[in-house]
């Protein structure tokens, strides 16, 4: 007998042995899988949502949070969501290309957002809503955008100019825009799952990477990277997504309560993201293992100029109209630096 058939038999036997009342009281379980540490903006927001969802549905829903790739790694988690093996994720916006929704890679464009205020005009406005809608044909419902922060480059050699990254192998997330960004620096992009980055840095499989400080610090990457330069050249944030069939199959009142819990969680996530990154930057500095360098305005401009051509190169991938809509919200113009 196949193991799946055996398990099915066992399960059916157990269920039929339960009194009907007990069955009716079983909570609806939402497995929420993610790849970062618990004490990150996403990790904390996921736990906040779990708590709120329990409270607001009066125990009808139980959210189980699996942090640090304990359930699934980057690529697997998307597949698991579509198959319904897990119900909720919050992948980085750089990871939607493999799902076939490449427009999300607009968030990877270098220097397109100067700060969270400009970013929120996109994520919390009509452009953000139109992006979430693009997920529906993939069997995925987009619920919210959660912040992390702005990425900076790290390596084992000092980084003051774009030329300092020339020829370096740099780990990136699975985004064509990020690939193009690394090539614009004459460096070598290496796509890799988040769970593998620490070891790749430690063993020299890659020379460096880019991260918001909260990801660098909570994965202890600062222990295997000697230099961190606050280039803040791009944004990393998340879309909270659910399996569409599961979501639409929920009782309407429960779904409404979960939407309310998500609204509160989004406000919480986007409030703590900046604080967590600032706190973790202090942690990196205190560790004494990584030298943190803040580039001058002139040095930052050199990075902006080196990375500006990525915008034109990726215009057809993102879509001209969408890109113009984003520029309109943020005021960014790659031709005027
Ligand atoms: C990464 O792979 O670097 C990030 O997407 C991880 C995360 O979820 O923040």
Coordinates of C-alpha atoms and ligand atoms in Angstrom, one line a residue:
X1 CA 0.0 0.0 0.0
X2 CA 1.3 3.5 -0.8
X3 CA 2.2 5.7 2.1
X4 CA -0.3 8.4 1.1
X5 CA -3.1 5.8 0.9
X6 CA -2.1 4.5 4.3
X7 CA -2.1 8.0 5.8
X8 CA -5.5 8.7 4.3
X9 CA -6.8 5.5 5.8
X10 CA -5.4 6.4 9.2
X11 CA -6.8 9.9 9.0
X12 CA -10.2 8.8 7.9
X13 CA -10.3 6.3 10.8
X14 CA -9.3 9.0 13.3
X15 CA -11.9 11.5 12.0
X16 CA -14.7 9.0 12.1
X17 CA -13.8 8.1 15.7
X18 CA -14.2 11.8 16.8
X19 CA -17.6 13.0 18.0
X20 CA -19.2 15.5 15.6
X21 CA -19.1 18.3 18.1
X22 CA -15.4 18.0 18.5
X23 CA -15.0 18.2 14.7
X24 CA -17.1 21.3 14.5
X25 CA -14.8 23.1 17.0
X26 CA -11.6 22.3 15.1
X27 CA -10.0 25.7 14.2
X28 CA -9.2 26.6 10.6
X29 CA -5.4 26.4 10.4
X30 CA -3.5 28.9 8.4
X31 CA 0.1 27.9 7.9
X32 CA 2.2 31.1 7.4
X33 CA 5.7 30.2 6.1
X34 CA 8.6 32.6 5.7
X35 CA 12.3 32.6 5.3
X36 CA 13.6 35.3 7.7
X37 CA 14.3 35.2 11.4
X38 CA 11.5 35.8 14.0
X39 CA 13.0 39.2 15.2
X40 CA 12.7 40.9 11.8
X41 CA 10.0 43.2 10.5
X42 CA 8.3 40.4 8.6
X43 CA 8.9 37.8 11.4
X44 CA 7.4 40.1 14.1
X45 CA 4.5 41.2 11.8
X46 CA 3.6 37.5 11.0
X47 CA 3.4 36.8 14.7
X48 CA 1.4 39.9 15.3
X49 CA -1.1 38.7 12.7
X50 CA -1.2 35.3 14.2
X51 CA -2.2 36.8 17.5
X52 CA -4.8 39.2 16.0
X53 CA -6.3 36.6 13.8
X54 CA -6.9 34.3 16.8
X55 CA -8.4 37.2 18.8
X56 CA -10.6 38.6 16.1
X57 CA -12.0 35.3 15.0
X58 CA -12.4 34.2 18.6
X59 CA -10.3 31.2 18.1
X60 CA -12.0 30.0 14.9
X61 CA -8.7 30.5 13.1
X62 CA -5.3 29.4 14.2
X63 CA -2.3 30.9 12.4
X64 CA 0.9 28.8 12.6
X65 CA 4.0 30.8 11.8
X66 CA 7.0 28.9 10.4
X67 CA 10.1 31.2 10.3
X68 CA 13.6 30.9 9.0
X69 CA 12.8 28.6 6.0
X70 CA 11.9 25.8 8.5
X71 CA 8.9 24.7 6.3
X72 CA 9.9 25.9 2.8
X73 CA 12.7 27.8 1.1
X74 CA 12.1 30.6 -1.3
X75 CA 11.2 28.8 -4.5
X76 CA 9.4 25.9 -2.8
X77 CA 7.2 28.2 -0.8
X78 CA 5.6 29.7 -3.9
X79 CA 4.9 26.2 -5.2
X80 CA 3.5 25.1 -1.9
X81 CA 1.1 28.1 -1.8
X82 CA -0.2 27.4 -5.2
X83 CA -0.7 23.7 -4.3
X84 CA -2.4 24.6 -1.0
X85 CA 0.2 22.9 1.2
X86 CA 0.6 26.3 2.9
X87 CA -2.0 29.0 3.0
X88 CA -0.1 32.3 3.6
X89 CA 3.3 33.7 2.7
X90 CA 5.0 37.1 2.5
X91 CA 7.7 36.7 -0.1
X92 CA 9.9 39.6 -1.0
X93 CA 8.6 41.6 -4.0
X94 CA 11.8 40.5 -5.9
X95 CA 10.5 36.9 -5.9
X96 CA 7.4 37.1 -8.0
X97 CA 9.1 36.8 -11.4
X98 CA 9.1 32.9 -11.3
X99 CA 5.3 33.1 -10.6
X100 CA 5.0 35.0 -13.9
X101 CA 4.2 38.4 -12.4
X102 CA 7.3 40.2 -13.3
X103 CA 5.8 43.7 -12.8
X104 CA 6.6 43.3 -9.1
X105 CA 10.3 43.7 -10.0
X106 CA 9.6 47.5 -10.3
X107 CA 10.4 47.6 -6.6
X108 CA 13.9 46.4 -7.3
X109 CA 14.8 49.4 -9.5
X110 CA 17.7 51.2 -8.1
X111 CA 17.0 54.4 -6.2
X112 CA 13.4 54.7 -7.4
X113 CA 12.2 55.4 -3.8
X114 CA 14.2 57.8 -1.6
X115 CA 12.3 57.0 1.5
X116 CA 9.3 55.1 3.0
X117 CA 6.9 58.0 2.2
X118 CA 7.5 57.8 -1.5
X119 CA 7.3 54.1 -1.4
X120 CA 3.9 54.1 0.4
X121 CA 2.5 56.3 -2.3
X122 CA 2.9 53.2 -4.5
X123 CA 2.3 50.3 -2.2
X124 CA -0.6 51.8 -0.3
X125 CA -2.2 53.5 -3.4
X126 CA -3.8 52.5 -6.7
X127 CA -0.6 51.2 -8.3
X128 CA -0.2 48.8 -5.4
X129 CA -3.8 47.6 -5.7
X130 CA -3.4 47.0 -9.4
X131 CA -0.3 44.9 -8.8
X132 CA -2.0 42.7 -6.2
X133 CA -4.8 42.1 -8.8
X134 CA -2.3 40.6 -11.2
X135 CA -1.8 37.7 -8.8
X136 CA -5.4 36.4 -9.1
X137 CA -5.0 34.4 -12.4
X138 CA -2.1 32.6 -10.7
X139 CA -4.5 31.3 -8.0
X140 CA -3.1 33.7 -5.5
X141 CA -4.8 36.6 -3.6
X142 CA -2.7 39.5 -2.5
X143 CA -3.7 41.0 0.8
X144 CA -1.2 43.7 1.7
X145 CA 2.3 45.2 1.3
X146 CA 4.6 44.9 4.3
X147 CA 7.8 46.9 4.6
X148 CA 11.3 45.9 5.3
X149 CA 13.8 48.5 4.2
X150 CA 16.5 49.8 2.0
X151 CA 19.3 47.5 0.9
X152 CA 23.0 48.2 1.2
X153 CA 26.0 46.4 -0.2
X154 CA 28.4 44.3 1.9
X155 CA 31.6 42.5 1.1
X156 CA 35.0 41.6 2.5
X157 CA 36.7 44.5 0.9
X158 CA 35.9 48.2 1.3
X159 CA 33.1 49.7 -0.9
X160 CA 33.3 53.4 -1.6
X161 CA 32.8 53.6 -5.3
X162 CA 30.9 51.4 -7.8
X163 CA 34.3 50.3 -9.1
X164 CA 35.0 48.6 -5.8
X165 CA 32.3 46.0 -6.7
X166 CA 33.7 45.2 -10.1
X167 CA 34.2 41.5 -10.7
X168 CA 32.7 40.5 -7.3
X169 CA 30.3 37.7 -7.1
X170 CA 27.2 39.1 -5.4
X171 CA 24.3 37.1 -4.1
X172 CA 20.9 38.4 -5.2
X173 CA 17.2 37.4 -5.0
X174 CA 15.6 35.9 -8.1
X175 CA 14.9 39.1 -10.0
X176 CA 16.0 40.1 -13.5
X177 CA 16.1 43.7 -12.5
X178 CA 18.5 42.8 -9.7
X179 CA 20.6 40.8 -12.2
X180 CA 20.8 43.8 -14.4
X181 CA 21.6 46.0 -11.5
X182 CA 24.6 43.8 -10.6
X183 CA 25.8 43.8 -14.2
X184 CA 25.6 47.6 -14.3
X185 CA 28.4 47.5 -11.7
X186 CA 30.4 45.0 -13.8
X187 CA 29.9 42.5 -11.0
X188 CA 28.6 38.9 -11.2
X189 CA 25.0 38.2 -10.0
X190 CA 24.4 34.9 -8.2
X191 CA 20.8 34.0 -7.6
X192 CA 20.5 32.0 -4.4
X193 CA 17.9 31.1 -1.8
X194 CA 18.0 33.3 1.3
X195 CA 18.6 30.3 3.6
X196 CA 21.9 29.6 1.8
X197 CA 23.4 33.0 1.9
X198 CA 25.2 32.9 5.2
X199 CA 27.1 29.8 4.3
X200 CA 27.9 31.0 0.8
X201 CA 29.4 34.2 2.2
X202 CA 31.3 32.2 4.9
X203 CA 32.8 29.8 2.4
X204 CA 33.5 32.4 -0.3
X205 CA 31.1 31.0 -2.8
X206 CA 30.0 34.6 -3.1
X207 CA 32.0 37.7 -2.2
X208 CA 29.2 39.9 -1.0
X209 CA 25.5 40.7 -1.1
X210 CA 22.8 43.3 -0.7
X211 CA 20.3 43.5 2.2
X212 CA 18.4 45.7 4.5
X213 CA 20.4 45.7 7.7
X214 CA 17.7 43.7 9.6
X215 CA 18.2 40.7 7.3
X216 CA 22.0 41.0 7.4
X217 CA 22.1 41.2 11.2
X218 CA 19.5 38.6 12.1
X219 CA 21.2 36.0 9.8
X220 CA 24.6 37.0 11.3
X221 CA 25.9 37.8 7.9
X222 CA 27.9 40.7 9.5
X223 CA 30.1 38.0 11.1
X224 CA 31.2 36.9 7.6
X225 CA 31.3 40.3 5.9
X226 CA 33.9 42.9 6.9
X227 CA 32.4 45.9 5.2
X228 CA 28.9 47.3 4.9
X229 CA 28.4 50.5 2.9
X230 CA 25.1 52.3 3.4
X231 CA 24.3 52.7 -0.3
X232 CA 20.6 52.2 0.4
X233 CA 20.3 51.7 -3.4
X234 CA 17.1 49.7 -3.5
X235 CA 14.0 48.7 -1.6
X236 CA 13.1 45.3 -0.1
X237 CA 9.6 44.6 1.0
X238 CA 6.9 42.0 0.9
X239 CA 3.4 41.2 -0.5
X240 CA 1.3 39.1 1.9
X241 CA -0.4 36.5 -0.2
X242 CA -2.8 33.6 0.3
X243 CA -4.0 30.7 -1.7
X244 CA -7.1 32.1 -3.5
X245 CA -9.2 29.0 -3.4
X246 CA -8.6 28.6 0.4
X247 CA -9.3 32.3 1.0
X248 CA -12.5 32.4 -1.0
X249 CA -13.6 29.2 0.6
X250 CA -13.6 30.7 4.1
X251 CA -16.9 31.7 5.7
X252 CA -17.5 35.4 4.8
X253 CA -17.6 36.5 8.5
X254 CA -14.2 34.8 9.2
X255 CA -12.7 36.3 6.1
X256 CA -13.8 39.7 7.1
X257 CA -12.3 39.3 10.6
X258 CA -9.0 38.1 9.0
X259 CA -9.0 41.2 6.7
X260 CA -9.4 43.4 9.8
X261 CA -6.5 41.5 11.5
X262 CA -4.4 42.0 8.4
X263 CA -5.2 45.7 8.3
X264 CA -3.9 46.1 11.8
X265 CA -0.9 43.9 11.1
X266 CA 0.0 46.0 8.1
X267 CA 0.0 49.2 10.1
X268 CA 2.2 47.4 12.7
X269 CA 4.6 46.0 10.1
X270 CA 5.1 49.3 8.4
X271 CA 5.6 51.1 11.7
X272 CA 8.3 48.7 13.1
X273 CA 10.3 48.2 9.9
X274 CA 12.3 51.3 10.1
X275 CA 12.8 50.9 13.8
X276 CA 14.0 47.3 13.5
X277 CA 16.5 48.3 10.8
X278 CA 17.9 51.1 12.8
X279 CA 18.2 48.9 15.9
X280 CA 20.0 46.2 13.9
X281 CA 22.4 48.8 12.5
X282 CA 23.4 49.6 16.0
X283 CA 23.8 45.9 16.6
X284 CA 26.1 45.5 13.6
X285 CA 28.2 48.5 14.8
X286 CA 28.4 47.2 18.3
X287 CA 29.5 43.8 17.2
X288 CA 32.7 45.3 15.9
X289 CA 32.8 42.6 13.2
X290 CA 31.8 44.8 10.2
X291 CA 32.9 48.3 9.4
X292 CA 29.9 50.4 8.6
X293 CA 30.6 53.2 6.0
X294 CA 28.1 56.0 5.2
X295 CA 28.9 57.3 1.8
X296 CA 29.0 61.1 1.2
X297 CA 26.4 62.7 -1.0
X298 CA 28.9 62.7 -3.8
X299 CA 29.8 59.0 -3.4
X300 CA 26.1 58.1 -3.3
X301 CA 25.5 60.1 -6.5
X302 CA 28.2 58.0 -8.2
X303 CA 26.2 54.8 -7.3
X304 CA 23.0 56.4 -8.6
X305 CA 24.6 57.3 -11.9
X306 CA 26.2 53.9 -12.3
X307 CA 22.8 52.2 -11.7
X308 CA 20.5 54.6 -13.6
X309 CA 20.8 52.7 -16.9
X310 CA 19.0 49.8 -15.3
X311 CA 15.8 51.7 -15.5
X312 CA 15.8 52.0 -19.3
X313 CA 17.0 48.5 -19.8
X314 CA 14.2 47.0 -17.7
X315 CA 11.4 49.3 -19.0
X316 CA 10.0 46.7 -21.3
X317 CA 10.0 44.0 -18.5
X318 CA 8.1 46.2 -16.1
X319 CA 5.9 47.9 -18.6
X320 CA 6.3 51.6 -19.7
X321 CA 2.9 52.8 -18.4
X322 CA 3.4 51.1 -15.0
X323 CA 6.9 52.6 -14.7
X324 CA 5.6 56.1 -15.6
X325 CA 2.9 55.7 -13.0
X326 CA 5.6 54.9 -10.4
X327 CA 7.8 57.8 -11.4
X328 CA 4.8 60.1 -11.1
X329 CA 4.2 59.0 -7.5
X330 CA 7.9 59.2 -6.4
X331 CA 9.2 62.0 -8.6
X332 CA 12.2 59.9 -9.7
X333 CA 13.7 60.6 -13.1
X334 CA 16.6 58.4 -14.1
X335 CA 17.6 61.0 -16.8
X336 CA 17.9 63.8 -14.2
X337 CA 20.6 62.9 -11.7
Ligands
LIG1 C1 16.2 37.7 0.5 O1 16.1 36.6 -0.1 O2 17.3 38.3 0.6 C2 15.0 38.3 1.1 O3 14.0 38.2 0.2 C3 14.6 37.6 2.4 C4 13.3 38.2 3.0 O4 12.3 37.5 2.9 O5 13.4 39.3 3.5

